[in-house]
Amino acid sequence: MKSFFKFVFASCLGISVFFGLIILCLFVFGGIGSWMSEDENEVKDGSVLFLEFDETIVDRESENDVNFDFTGFGSEQSSGLNNILRQIERAKTDENIEGIYMEIVSVPTGMTTAEEIRDKLNEFKEESGKWVYTFSENMSQGAYYMASVSDSLFLYPEGGMEFKGLASEILFMKGFFEKIGVEFQVIRPKNNSFKSAVEPFTLDKMSKSNRDQMEVLLGGIWDDMLLNIASSRNISKSELNRIADGMLASDPKNALKLKMVDGLWYEDQVMDLLRERLGLEKGDKIPLVDLGEYSGKSKKAKGYMKREKIAVVYAVGGIESGEGDDATIGSERIARGIRKARADSSIKAVVLRVNSPGGSALASDVILREMSLTKGVKPLVVSMGDLAASGGYYISCEADRIFASENTITGSIGVFGLVPNTQKMLNDKLGLTTDTVKTNEMADFYFGTRPFKPEEEAILQDMVDNVYGTFVGKVANGRGLDSLRIADELGQGRVWTGLQAKDRGLVDEIGGLEKAMAYAAEKAGLEDYRVKSYPKMEDPFQKMLEDLGANSNISVNGLIQQELGSEHFELYQQIKELKKVANTKSIQMRIPYDIYIR
């Protein structure tokens, strides 16, 4: 037995030393490389920025230079929106960059993030006079939306294109839980008819109020997409709807005939076009520089060492009490980030970037408290991403200025409580019973193994009503709106697009992260500044070691996604989130459900 443990220990030590040497080599040789090859940090004259978006796009990219995956077990890589926008902005004025070339099949991100990139590409064209070309073998609807801004858009002759309108499917699990004997006890304010987060547990289809709000939401997003495509492609909205209704562009020949694309070309033909545009001879190597390579050549960008800064605090994911991580908003971690930004004298303004469906009401209030303390001390701006709903809106509502994109999903001002009663499942399905000893009448409150008593339900109802009243009051105070109007017309759990929210006074301006940062800098009187990001991101090497060890959630998720495919993986994630909501004992400020628009 002792020999066995010695062997295991020696093996572990050997593995640790091996990876330690690899890491050391990366830093040492990477440092030597950068010291010996300053000239290689320059982009060659006549280069083309190459974008393909083959990695999930998140709000923030790691600030560490080293970003890799040793596991090979499906760990998902990602690109940061902040870096994508920064590099397109840099390319706009880079004399060595002639244009942008994209090869995209799908865009692995939300609609709002895609729109921010699309807007930046459009700005790149208009302000620089440079060109954007796109080629695709098989183009998704989201990819087409982004690529429609291109000067020239080429589709593979035997490929395909998706253009069919938007749909959102909701999973209802009432029948399943009835079969296994689980009853859900729902508590929400009586006038929160649009707060439909509980519907997957209690209904087998959408309520009328929920269907109505989803039709308004999808209609608003689709209308905005059509307006932008119509402007870029010079095709009327009515014609685009006709094409979508019949899926007429799915055949490449029809797509060309309908002017949805500019040519049916093979990739080698597109490469010849690029050579011609760059003045190269046939067969010459095209100087394409991809996003990662281009980012690596911009570490010493102008303004990097400027002392005066604005802070961007990234609040991404569901809101929970505790520390959280890069994909979850932990109230302690985000509150600490806001607090540090407020206390740092070199930071002159704070931007909260929110990409969240909401979550715990208590955790949301902890974050809002730090926002309230910061307001008036420094300019405080909110930038809403794909989602800033319910708790995500709550933590935003007291900012000096709120920016949202046209298709941001926001609002959902409402709360609920959801507690499962598993008594029937335990008794009738499993043959299990419980018995309880208690010192006081309600000591077994919230156990989840029996139905609520009337007096217990009344207590919960008061708690939920009070939280909703607080929510309405905070929004009324932060937005300067009448509380009755919020409670009746704007609240009740209603979900809005960014444009709809602006029309109703819940949002101040339409624009993405860059516009929000520019506004914050202007209010702080800054012309030359740099951005400091909060909270500190997870250490990539620690994350790598976790992926290699037993706690490899990311690797497991990657494997599941590979097996299920992207659409079924979304369903899997939705079930996980619904389970989390059902298991929590706290009052929730959360969007009705994870809205997947396809």
Coordinates of C-alpha atoms in Angstrom, one line a residue:
M1 CA 0.0 0.0 0.0
K2 CA 2.9 2.4 0.8
S3 CA 4.4 1.7 -2.5
F4 CA 1.2 2.5 -4.2
F5 CA 0.9 5.9 -2.5
K6 CA 4.5 6.7 -3.3
F7 CA 3.8 5.9 -6.9
V8 CA 0.8 8.1 -7.0
F9 CA 2.6 10.9 -5.3
A10 CA 5.6 10.6 -7.7
S11 CA 3.3 10.6 -10.7
C12 CA 1.4 13.8 -9.5
L13 CA 4.7 15.5 -8.7
G14 CA 6.0 14.6 -12.2
I15 CA 2.9 15.9 -13.9
S16 CA 3.1 19.2 -11.9
V17 CA 6.8 19.7 -12.8
F18 CA 6.1 18.9 -16.4
F19 CA 3.3 21.5 -16.7
G20 CA 5.4 24.0 -14.6
L21 CA 8.2 23.7 -17.1
I22 CA 5.8 24.2 -20.0
I23 CA 4.5 27.4 -18.4
L24 CA 8.0 28.6 -17.6
C25 CA 9.1 28.0 -21.2
L26 CA 6.1 29.9 -22.5
F27 CA 6.9 33.0 -20.4
V28 CA 10.7 32.8 -20.9
F29 CA 10.7 32.2 -24.6
G30 CA 7.7 34.5 -25.2
G31 CA 9.5 37.2 -23.3
I32 CA 12.8 36.6 -25.3
G33 CA 10.8 36.6 -28.5
S34 CA 9.2 39.9 -27.8
W35 CA 12.6 41.4 -26.8
M36 CA 14.4 40.1 -29.9
S37 CA 11.8 40.8 -32.5
E38 CA 10.4 44.4 -32.0
D39 CA 10.1 44.8 -35.8
E40 CA 7.8 41.8 -36.0
N41 CA 5.3 43.7 -33.9
E42 CA 4.5 45.8 -36.9
V43 CA 1.7 44.8 -39.3
K44 CA 3.0 44.5 -42.9
D45 CA 1.9 47.1 -45.4
G46 CA -1.0 46.0 -47.5
S47 CA -2.4 43.6 -44.9
V48 CA -6.1 42.5 -44.5
L49 CA -7.7 42.0 -41.2
F50 CA -9.3 38.5 -41.2
L51 CA -12.4 37.8 -39.1
E52 CA -14.1 34.4 -38.9
F53 CA -15.8 34.3 -35.4
D54 CA -15.4 30.6 -34.9
E55 CA -15.3 30.9 -31.1
T56 CA -18.0 31.9 -28.7
I57 CA -18.1 35.7 -28.3
V58 CA -18.2 36.9 -24.7
D59 CA -18.3 40.4 -23.3
R60 CA -14.7 40.4 -22.1
E61 CA -11.6 38.7 -23.3
S62 CA -8.9 37.6 -20.9
E63 CA -6.3 40.3 -20.2
N64 CA -3.6 37.6 -20.0
D65 CA -1.4 37.1 -23.0
V66 CA -1.5 33.3 -22.8
N67 CA -4.9 31.8 -23.7
F68 CA -4.8 28.1 -24.5
D69 CA -6.4 24.7 -23.8
F70 CA -4.3 21.6 -22.9
T71 CA -7.2 19.3 -22.3
G72 CA -8.5 18.5 -25.7
F73 CA -11.7 17.5 -24.1
G74 CA -14.0 20.1 -25.5
S75 CA -13.1 23.1 -23.4
E76 CA -14.8 26.0 -25.1
Q77 CA -12.6 28.8 -26.4
S78 CA -13.9 32.4 -26.6
S79 CA -13.3 35.8 -28.0
G80 CA -14.0 39.0 -26.2
L81 CA -16.4 41.7 -27.7
N82 CA -14.2 44.3 -26.1
N83 CA -11.2 43.1 -28.0
I84 CA -13.1 42.7 -31.3
L85 CA -14.4 46.2 -31.2
R86 CA -10.9 47.6 -30.2
Q87 CA -9.1 45.9 -33.0
I88 CA -11.7 47.0 -35.7
E89 CA -11.3 50.5 -34.3
R90 CA -7.5 50.2 -34.6
A91 CA -7.7 48.8 -38.1
K92 CA -9.9 51.8 -39.1
T93 CA -6.9 54.2 -38.8
D94 CA -4.1 51.6 -39.4
E95 CA -2.4 52.6 -42.7
N96 CA -1.1 49.1 -43.1
I97 CA -4.6 47.6 -43.1
E98 CA -6.4 47.8 -46.5
G99 CA -9.7 46.2 -45.5
I100 CA -11.5 43.5 -43.7
Y101 CA -12.2 40.0 -45.0
M102 CA -14.7 37.7 -43.2
E103 CA -15.4 34.0 -43.6
I104 CA -18.4 33.2 -41.4
V105 CA -20.9 30.4 -41.2
S106 CA -22.6 31.3 -37.9
V107 CA -22.0 33.9 -35.2
P108 CA -21.8 32.2 -31.8
T109 CA -23.3 35.0 -29.7
G110 CA -26.4 36.9 -28.9
M111 CA -28.3 39.2 -31.2
T112 CA -27.1 42.4 -29.4
T113 CA -23.4 41.4 -29.5
A114 CA -23.7 40.6 -33.2
E115 CA -25.3 44.0 -33.7
E116 CA -22.5 45.8 -31.9
I117 CA -20.0 44.2 -34.2
R118 CA -22.1 44.9 -37.2
D119 CA -22.4 48.6 -36.3
K120 CA -18.6 48.7 -35.8
L121 CA -18.0 47.2 -39.2
N122 CA -20.3 49.8 -40.7
E123 CA -18.4 52.5 -38.9
F124 CA -15.1 51.0 -40.2
K125 CA -16.4 51.4 -43.8
E126 CA -17.9 54.8 -43.5
E127 CA -15.2 56.5 -41.6
S128 CA -12.1 55.0 -43.2
G129 CA -13.3 54.5 -46.8
K130 CA -11.9 50.9 -46.6
W131 CA -13.8 47.8 -47.7
V132 CA -15.4 44.8 -46.1
Y133 CA -15.7 41.5 -48.1
T134 CA -17.4 38.4 -46.8
F135 CA -17.4 34.8 -48.1
S136 CA -19.4 31.9 -46.7
E137 CA -20.0 28.3 -47.6
N138 CA -23.3 28.0 -45.6
M139 CA -24.6 31.1 -43.9
S140 CA -26.9 31.2 -40.8
Q141 CA -29.4 33.9 -40.4
G142 CA -27.3 35.6 -37.7
A143 CA -24.2 35.4 -39.9
Y144 CA -26.2 37.0 -42.8
Y145 CA -27.4 39.8 -40.6
M146 CA -23.8 40.7 -39.6
A147 CA -22.4 40.1 -43.1
S148 CA -25.1 42.2 -44.9
V149 CA -23.1 45.3 -44.0
S150 CA -20.3 44.1 -46.4
D151 CA -19.4 45.9 -49.6
S152 CA -19.4 42.5 -51.3
L153 CA -21.0 39.3 -50.0
F154 CA -20.1 35.9 -51.7
L155 CA -21.8 32.6 -51.2
Y156 CA -20.5 29.2 -52.2
P157 CA -22.3 28.0 -55.4
E158 CA -23.4 24.7 -53.8
G159 CA -23.8 26.1 -50.3
G160 CA -26.9 27.5 -48.6
M161 CA -28.3 30.5 -46.7
E162 CA -30.8 30.7 -43.9
F163 CA -33.3 33.6 -43.9
K164 CA -36.7 32.6 -42.4
G165 CA -37.6 35.0 -39.6
L166 CA -37.3 34.6 -35.8
A167 CA -38.8 32.1 -33.5
S168 CA -38.4 31.3 -29.8
E169 CA -39.4 27.9 -28.3
I170 CA -40.1 27.4 -24.6
L171 CA -39.8 24.1 -22.8
F172 CA -42.8 23.4 -20.5
M173 CA -42.3 20.7 -17.8
K174 CA -45.6 20.7 -16.0
G175 CA -46.6 17.3 -17.4
F176 CA -43.2 15.8 -16.5
F177 CA -43.4 17.0 -12.9
E178 CA -47.0 15.8 -12.5
K179 CA -45.9 12.3 -13.6
I180 CA -43.2 12.2 -10.9
G181 CA -45.4 13.7 -8.3
V182 CA -43.8 17.2 -7.8
E183 CA -46.0 20.2 -7.3
F184 CA -44.7 23.8 -7.6
Q185 CA -45.9 26.4 -5.2
V186 CA -45.8 29.8 -6.8
I187 CA -45.8 33.1 -5.1
R188 CA -45.7 36.4 -7.0
P189 CA -47.4 39.8 -6.8
K190 CA -51.0 39.6 -8.0
N191 CA -50.5 42.1 -10.8
N192 CA -47.3 40.4 -12.1
S193 CA -49.1 38.6 -14.9
F194 CA -46.2 39.1 -17.4
K195 CA -43.6 37.6 -14.9
S196 CA -43.8 34.2 -16.6
A197 CA -40.7 32.6 -15.2
V198 CA -42.9 30.2 -13.3
E199 CA -44.9 29.1 -16.4
P200 CA -42.6 26.2 -17.4
F201 CA -43.5 24.6 -14.1
T202 CA -47.2 25.3 -13.9
L203 CA -48.5 25.4 -17.5
D204 CA -48.2 23.3 -20.6
K205 CA -48.2 26.3 -23.0
M206 CA -47.8 30.0 -22.9
S207 CA -50.3 32.2 -21.1
K208 CA -52.0 34.8 -23.3
S209 CA -50.0 37.7 -21.6
N210 CA -46.7 35.9 -22.1
R211 CA -47.5 35.1 -25.8
D212 CA -48.5 38.7 -26.3
Q213 CA -45.2 40.0 -24.9
M214 CA -43.1 37.5 -26.8
E215 CA -44.8 38.5 -30.1
V216 CA -44.0 42.2 -29.3
L217 CA -40.4 41.3 -28.4
L218 CA -39.7 39.1 -31.4
G219 CA -41.5 41.6 -33.7
G220 CA -39.3 44.4 -32.5
I221 CA -36.1 42.5 -32.9
W222 CA -37.1 41.3 -36.4
D223 CA -38.2 44.8 -37.5
D224 CA -34.8 46.2 -36.5
M225 CA -33.0 43.5 -38.3
L226 CA -35.0 44.1 -41.5
L227 CA -34.4 47.9 -41.3
N228 CA -30.6 47.4 -41.1
I229 CA -30.5 44.7 -43.9
A230 CA -32.8 46.8 -46.1
S231 CA -30.5 49.8 -45.7
S232 CA -27.3 47.8 -46.4
R233 CA -28.7 45.7 -49.3
N234 CA -31.2 48.2 -50.8
I235 CA -34.0 45.7 -50.5
S236 CA -37.4 46.8 -49.1
K237 CA -38.7 45.4 -45.8
S238 CA -41.8 44.0 -47.5
E239 CA -39.6 42.1 -50.0
L240 CA -37.4 40.8 -47.2
N241 CA -40.5 39.5 -45.4
R242 CA -41.6 37.8 -48.6
I243 CA -38.3 36.1 -49.0
A244 CA -38.3 35.0 -45.3
D245 CA -41.9 33.7 -45.5
G246 CA -41.1 31.3 -48.4
M247 CA -37.4 30.7 -47.4
L248 CA -36.7 31.7 -50.9
A249 CA -33.0 32.5 -50.3
S250 CA -32.2 28.9 -49.2
D251 CA -31.2 28.1 -52.8
P252 CA -28.0 30.0 -53.6
K253 CA -29.2 30.8 -57.1
N254 CA -32.3 32.4 -55.7
A255 CA -30.3 34.3 -53.1
L256 CA -28.3 35.9 -56.0
K257 CA -31.3 36.6 -58.1
L258 CA -33.0 38.2 -55.1
K259 CA -29.9 40.4 -54.5
M260 CA -29.3 38.9 -51.0
V261 CA -25.7 38.2 -52.1
D262 CA -23.4 39.6 -54.7
G263 CA -22.0 36.5 -56.2
L264 CA -21.8 32.7 -56.2
W265 CA -18.1 32.2 -56.0
Y266 CA -15.7 29.5 -54.9
E267 CA -13.1 30.5 -52.2
D268 CA -10.2 30.5 -54.7
Q269 CA -12.2 33.1 -56.8
V270 CA -12.6 35.3 -53.8
M271 CA -8.9 35.0 -53.1
D272 CA -8.2 36.1 -56.6
L273 CA -10.4 39.1 -56.1
L274 CA -8.5 40.0 -52.9
R275 CA -5.2 39.8 -54.8
E276 CA -6.6 42.1 -57.5
R277 CA -7.8 44.6 -54.9
L278 CA -4.3 44.5 -53.2
G279 CA -2.4 44.7 -56.5
L280 CA -0.9 41.3 -56.1
E281 CA -0.1 38.8 -58.8
K282 CA -2.0 35.5 -59.2
G283 CA -0.5 33.0 -56.8
D284 CA 1.0 35.6 -54.5
K285 CA 0.4 35.1 -50.8
I286 CA -2.4 37.3 -49.4
P287 CA -1.2 39.1 -46.2
L288 CA -4.1 38.1 -44.0
V289 CA -3.7 38.9 -40.3
D290 CA -6.3 37.2 -38.0
L291 CA -7.8 38.8 -34.9
G292 CA -5.5 37.0 -32.5
E293 CA -2.3 37.9 -34.4
Y294 CA -3.5 41.5 -34.9
S295 CA -4.3 41.8 -31.1
G296 CA -0.8 40.5 -30.3
K297 CA 0.7 43.4 -32.3
S298 CA -1.2 46.0 -30.4
K299 CA -0.1 45.6 -26.8
K300 CA 1.5 49.0 -26.8
A301 CA -1.4 50.9 -28.3
K302 CA -1.5 54.7 -27.9
G303 CA -2.8 55.8 -24.5
Y304 CA -2.0 52.5 -22.8
M305 CA 0.2 54.1 -20.1
K306 CA -2.1 57.1 -19.5
R307 CA -2.7 57.5 -15.8
E308 CA -6.3 58.7 -16.0
K309 CA -8.8 55.9 -16.5
I310 CA -12.4 54.9 -16.8
A311 CA -13.4 51.6 -15.2
V312 CA -15.6 49.0 -16.9
V313 CA -17.1 46.6 -14.4
Y314 CA -18.3 43.4 -16.2
A315 CA -21.5 41.9 -14.7
V316 CA -22.1 38.8 -16.7
G317 CA -24.4 35.8 -16.0
G318 CA -27.1 35.0 -13.4
I319 CA -27.0 37.0 -10.2
E320 CA -26.2 35.0 -7.0
S321 CA -25.0 35.8 -3.5
G322 CA -21.3 35.1 -2.9
E323 CA -18.2 35.3 -5.0
G324 CA -19.3 34.0 -8.4
D325 CA -16.9 33.7 -11.3
D326 CA -16.4 35.0 -14.9
A327 CA -19.7 33.5 -16.0
T328 CA -21.8 34.3 -12.9
I329 CA -22.5 37.5 -11.1
G330 CA -21.5 37.0 -7.5
S331 CA -22.7 39.9 -5.5
E332 CA -19.5 40.1 -3.4
R333 CA -17.2 40.0 -6.4
I334 CA -19.1 42.7 -8.4
A335 CA -19.8 44.9 -5.4
R336 CA -16.1 44.8 -4.6
G337 CA -15.2 45.7 -8.2
I338 CA -17.5 48.8 -8.1
R339 CA -16.1 49.7 -4.7
K340 CA -12.5 49.5 -5.9
A341 CA -13.3 51.6 -9.0
R342 CA -15.0 54.2 -6.8
A343 CA -12.0 54.4 -4.4
D344 CA -9.3 54.6 -7.1
S345 CA -8.5 58.3 -7.6
S346 CA -7.0 57.6 -11.0
I347 CA -10.4 56.3 -12.2
K348 CA -12.6 59.2 -13.3
A349 CA -15.8 57.4 -14.4
V350 CA -17.4 54.0 -14.0
V351 CA -19.3 51.9 -16.7
L352 CA -21.2 48.9 -15.6
R353 CA -21.5 46.4 -18.5
V354 CA -24.6 44.3 -17.8
N355 CA -25.3 41.0 -19.5
S356 CA -27.6 39.2 -17.2
P357 CA -31.1 37.6 -17.0
G358 CA -31.2 38.6 -13.3
G359 CA -31.4 36.2 -10.3
S360 CA -31.4 36.7 -6.5
A361 CA -33.2 39.8 -5.3
L362 CA -30.9 40.0 -2.3
A363 CA -27.7 39.7 -4.3
S364 CA -29.1 42.3 -6.8
D365 CA -29.7 44.8 -3.9
V366 CA -26.1 44.3 -2.6
I367 CA -24.8 45.4 -6.0
L368 CA -27.3 48.3 -6.4
R369 CA -26.1 49.6 -3.0
E370 CA -22.6 50.0 -4.4
M371 CA -24.0 51.7 -7.5
S372 CA -25.9 54.1 -5.3
L373 CA -22.8 55.0 -3.3
T374 CA -20.8 55.6 -6.6
K375 CA -23.5 57.8 -8.2
G376 CA -22.6 61.5 -7.5
V377 CA -19.0 60.6 -6.7
K378 CA -18.1 59.8 -10.3
P379 CA -20.0 59.6 -13.6
L380 CA -21.8 56.3 -13.5
V381 CA -23.0 54.8 -16.8
V382 CA -24.6 51.4 -17.7
S383 CA -24.1 49.6 -21.0
M384 CA -26.6 46.8 -21.5
G385 CA -25.6 43.8 -23.6
D386 CA -27.7 41.0 -24.9
L387 CA -29.7 40.8 -21.6
A388 CA -30.2 43.2 -18.8
A389 CA -33.5 42.0 -17.4
S390 CA -35.2 41.8 -14.0
G391 CA -32.3 41.8 -11.5
G392 CA -30.1 42.9 -14.5
Y393 CA -32.3 46.0 -14.8
Y394 CA -32.5 46.5 -11.1
I395 CA -28.7 46.9 -10.7
S396 CA -28.7 49.3 -13.6
C397 CA -31.7 51.6 -12.7
E398 CA -29.8 54.2 -10.7
A399 CA -27.1 55.0 -13.2
D400 CA -26.7 58.5 -14.6
R401 CA -27.2 57.2 -18.1
I402 CA -28.3 53.8 -19.5
F403 CA -27.2 52.7 -22.9
A404 CA -28.8 49.7 -24.6
S405 CA -28.6 48.3 -28.2
E406 CA -31.8 48.1 -30.3
N407 CA -32.2 44.4 -29.6
T408 CA -31.1 44.3 -25.9
I409 CA -33.7 42.3 -23.9
T410 CA -34.5 44.3 -20.8
G411 CA -37.2 45.3 -18.4
S412 CA -38.9 42.3 -16.7
I413 CA -39.6 44.5 -13.6
G414 CA -41.1 41.9 -11.4
V415 CA -40.4 39.2 -8.8
F416 CA -41.4 35.7 -7.9
G417 CA -40.9 32.8 -5.5
L418 CA -41.0 29.2 -6.5
V419 CA -40.8 26.3 -4.1
P420 CA -41.3 22.6 -5.0
N421 CA -43.5 20.3 -2.9
T422 CA -42.1 16.7 -3.3
Q423 CA -44.4 15.0 -0.9
K424 CA -46.4 13.2 -3.5
M425 CA -43.3 12.0 -5.3
L426 CA -41.8 10.7 -2.1
N427 CA -45.0 9.0 -0.8
D428 CA -46.7 7.7 -3.9
K429 CA -43.8 7.2 -6.4
L430 CA -41.0 6.1 -4.1
G431 CA -42.7 4.8 -1.1
L432 CA -40.8 7.2 1.2
T433 CA -42.3 9.2 4.1
T434 CA -40.9 11.9 6.4
D435 CA -41.6 12.7 10.0
T436 CA -40.5 15.9 11.8
V437 CA -39.7 17.1 15.3
K438 CA -39.8 20.9 15.8
T439 CA -39.6 23.4 18.5
N440 CA -41.9 26.0 16.9
E441 CA -44.8 26.0 14.6
M442 CA -43.0 27.1 11.4
A443 CA -39.6 25.5 12.1
D444 CA -40.1 23.2 9.0
F445 CA -41.0 26.1 6.8
Y446 CA -39.3 25.8 3.3
F447 CA -38.5 22.1 3.7
G448 CA -40.2 21.3 0.4
T449 CA -41.7 18.0 1.5
R450 CA -45.2 19.3 2.2
P451 CA -47.5 22.0 0.9
F452 CA -47.5 25.5 2.5
K453 CA -50.0 26.2 5.2
P454 CA -52.2 29.3 4.6
E455 CA -50.3 31.4 7.1
E456 CA -47.0 30.4 5.6
E457 CA -48.2 31.3 2.1
A458 CA -49.4 34.7 3.5
I459 CA -45.9 35.3 4.9
L460 CA -44.3 34.5 1.5
Q461 CA -46.8 36.7 -0.3
D462 CA -45.9 39.6 1.9
M463 CA -42.2 39.1 1.3
V464 CA -42.7 39.0 -2.5
D465 CA -45.0 42.0 -2.5
N466 CA -42.5 44.0 -0.4
V467 CA -39.6 43.1 -2.8
Y468 CA -41.7 44.1 -5.8
G469 CA -42.6 47.4 -4.1
T470 CA -38.9 48.0 -3.5
F471 CA -38.1 47.2 -7.1
V472 CA -40.7 49.7 -8.4
G473 CA -39.5 52.3 -5.9
K474 CA -35.9 52.0 -6.9
V475 CA -36.7 52.2 -10.6
A476 CA -39.0 55.2 -10.0
N477 CA -36.3 57.0 -8.1
G478 CA -33.5 56.1 -10.5
R479 CA -35.4 56.9 -13.7
G480 CA -37.5 59.8 -12.4
L481 CA -40.7 58.0 -13.4
D482 CA -44.0 57.7 -11.7
S483 CA -44.2 54.6 -9.5
L484 CA -47.8 53.8 -10.4
R485 CA -46.9 53.9 -14.1
I486 CA -44.0 51.5 -13.5
A487 CA -46.2 49.1 -11.4
D488 CA -49.0 49.1 -13.9
E489 CA -47.7 49.9 -17.4
L490 CA -44.0 49.2 -17.5
G491 CA -43.7 46.5 -14.8
Q492 CA -45.6 43.4 -14.0
G493 CA -42.7 41.4 -15.5
R494 CA -43.0 42.8 -19.0
V495 CA -40.0 42.3 -21.3
W496 CA -38.9 45.0 -23.8
T497 CA -36.3 45.4 -26.5
G498 CA -33.8 48.2 -26.1
L499 CA -35.7 50.4 -28.5
Q500 CA -39.0 49.7 -26.8
A501 CA -37.4 50.4 -23.4
K502 CA -36.1 53.8 -24.7
D503 CA -39.5 54.8 -25.9
R504 CA -40.8 54.1 -22.4
G505 CA -38.1 55.9 -20.5
L506 CA -36.4 52.8 -19.1
V507 CA -33.3 53.5 -21.2
D508 CA -31.7 56.8 -22.2
E509 CA -29.7 56.1 -25.4
I510 CA -29.3 53.4 -28.1
G511 CA -25.7 52.4 -28.4
G512 CA -23.2 49.7 -27.4
L513 CA -20.3 49.5 -25.0
E514 CA -18.1 51.9 -26.9
K515 CA -20.7 54.6 -27.0
A516 CA -21.3 54.2 -23.2
M517 CA -17.5 54.5 -22.5
A518 CA -17.2 57.6 -24.7
Y519 CA -20.1 59.2 -22.8
A520 CA -18.6 58.4 -19.5
A521 CA -15.2 59.8 -20.6
E522 CA -16.9 63.0 -21.8
K523 CA -18.7 63.5 -18.5
A524 CA -15.4 63.0 -16.7
G525 CA -13.7 65.6 -19.0
L526 CA -11.3 63.0 -20.4
E527 CA -10.0 63.1 -24.0
D528 CA -7.1 60.7 -23.6
Y529 CA -7.6 57.8 -21.2
R530 CA -7.3 54.1 -20.8
V531 CA -9.8 51.5 -19.7
K532 CA -9.4 49.4 -16.5
S533 CA -11.6 46.3 -16.2
Y534 CA -13.1 44.9 -13.1
P535 CA -13.5 42.4 -11.5
K536 CA -10.1 40.6 -11.9
M537 CA -10.6 37.7 -14.2
E538 CA -9.9 34.1 -13.2
D539 CA -6.3 32.9 -13.5
P540 CA -6.0 31.0 -16.8
F541 CA -3.5 28.5 -15.4
Q542 CA -5.6 27.7 -12.4
K543 CA -8.6 27.3 -14.8
M544 CA -6.5 25.0 -17.0
L545 CA -5.6 22.8 -14.0
E546 CA -9.2 22.6 -13.0
D547 CA -10.1 21.5 -16.5
L548 CA -7.5 18.7 -16.1
G549 CA -8.8 17.7 -12.7
A550 CA -12.0 16.4 -11.3
N551 CA -13.8 19.8 -11.3
S552 CA -13.8 20.1 -15.0
N553 CA -17.3 21.6 -15.6
I554 CA -16.2 23.4 -18.7
S555 CA -14.7 20.3 -20.2
V556 CA -17.9 18.4 -19.4
N557 CA -20.1 21.1 -20.9
G558 CA -17.9 21.0 -24.0
L559 CA -18.3 17.3 -24.4
I560 CA -22.1 17.6 -23.9
Q561 CA -22.3 20.3 -26.5
Q562 CA -20.3 18.3 -29.0
E563 CA -22.7 15.3 -28.5
L564 CA -26.0 17.2 -28.4
G565 CA -25.3 19.9 -31.0
S566 CA -25.8 23.6 -30.3
E567 CA -29.6 23.7 -30.4
H568 CA -30.1 20.7 -28.1
F569 CA -27.3 22.0 -25.8
E570 CA -29.4 25.2 -25.4
L571 CA -32.3 23.0 -24.2
Y572 CA -30.0 21.2 -21.8
Q573 CA -28.8 24.6 -20.4
Q574 CA -32.4 25.8 -20.1
I575 CA -33.3 22.7 -18.0
K576 CA -30.3 23.3 -15.7
E577 CA -31.3 26.9 -15.2
L578 CA -34.9 26.0 -14.5
K579 CA -33.6 23.5 -11.9
K580 CA -31.5 26.2 -10.3
V581 CA -34.5 28.5 -10.1
A582 CA -36.7 25.8 -8.6
N583 CA -34.1 24.8 -6.0
T584 CA -33.4 28.3 -4.7
K585 CA -35.1 29.5 -1.5
S586 CA -34.7 33.2 -2.3
I587 CA -37.0 35.6 -4.0
Q588 CA -36.0 35.9 -7.6
M589 CA -35.7 38.9 -9.9
R590 CA -35.2 36.9 -13.1
I591 CA -36.3 37.1 -16.7
P592 CA -39.1 34.7 -17.5
Y593 CA -36.8 32.0 -18.9
D594 CA -33.7 31.9 -21.1
I595 CA -34.9 33.3 -24.4
Y596 CA -33.2 31.5 -27.3
I597 CA -34.1 33.3 -30.5
R598 CA -33.4 31.4 -33.7

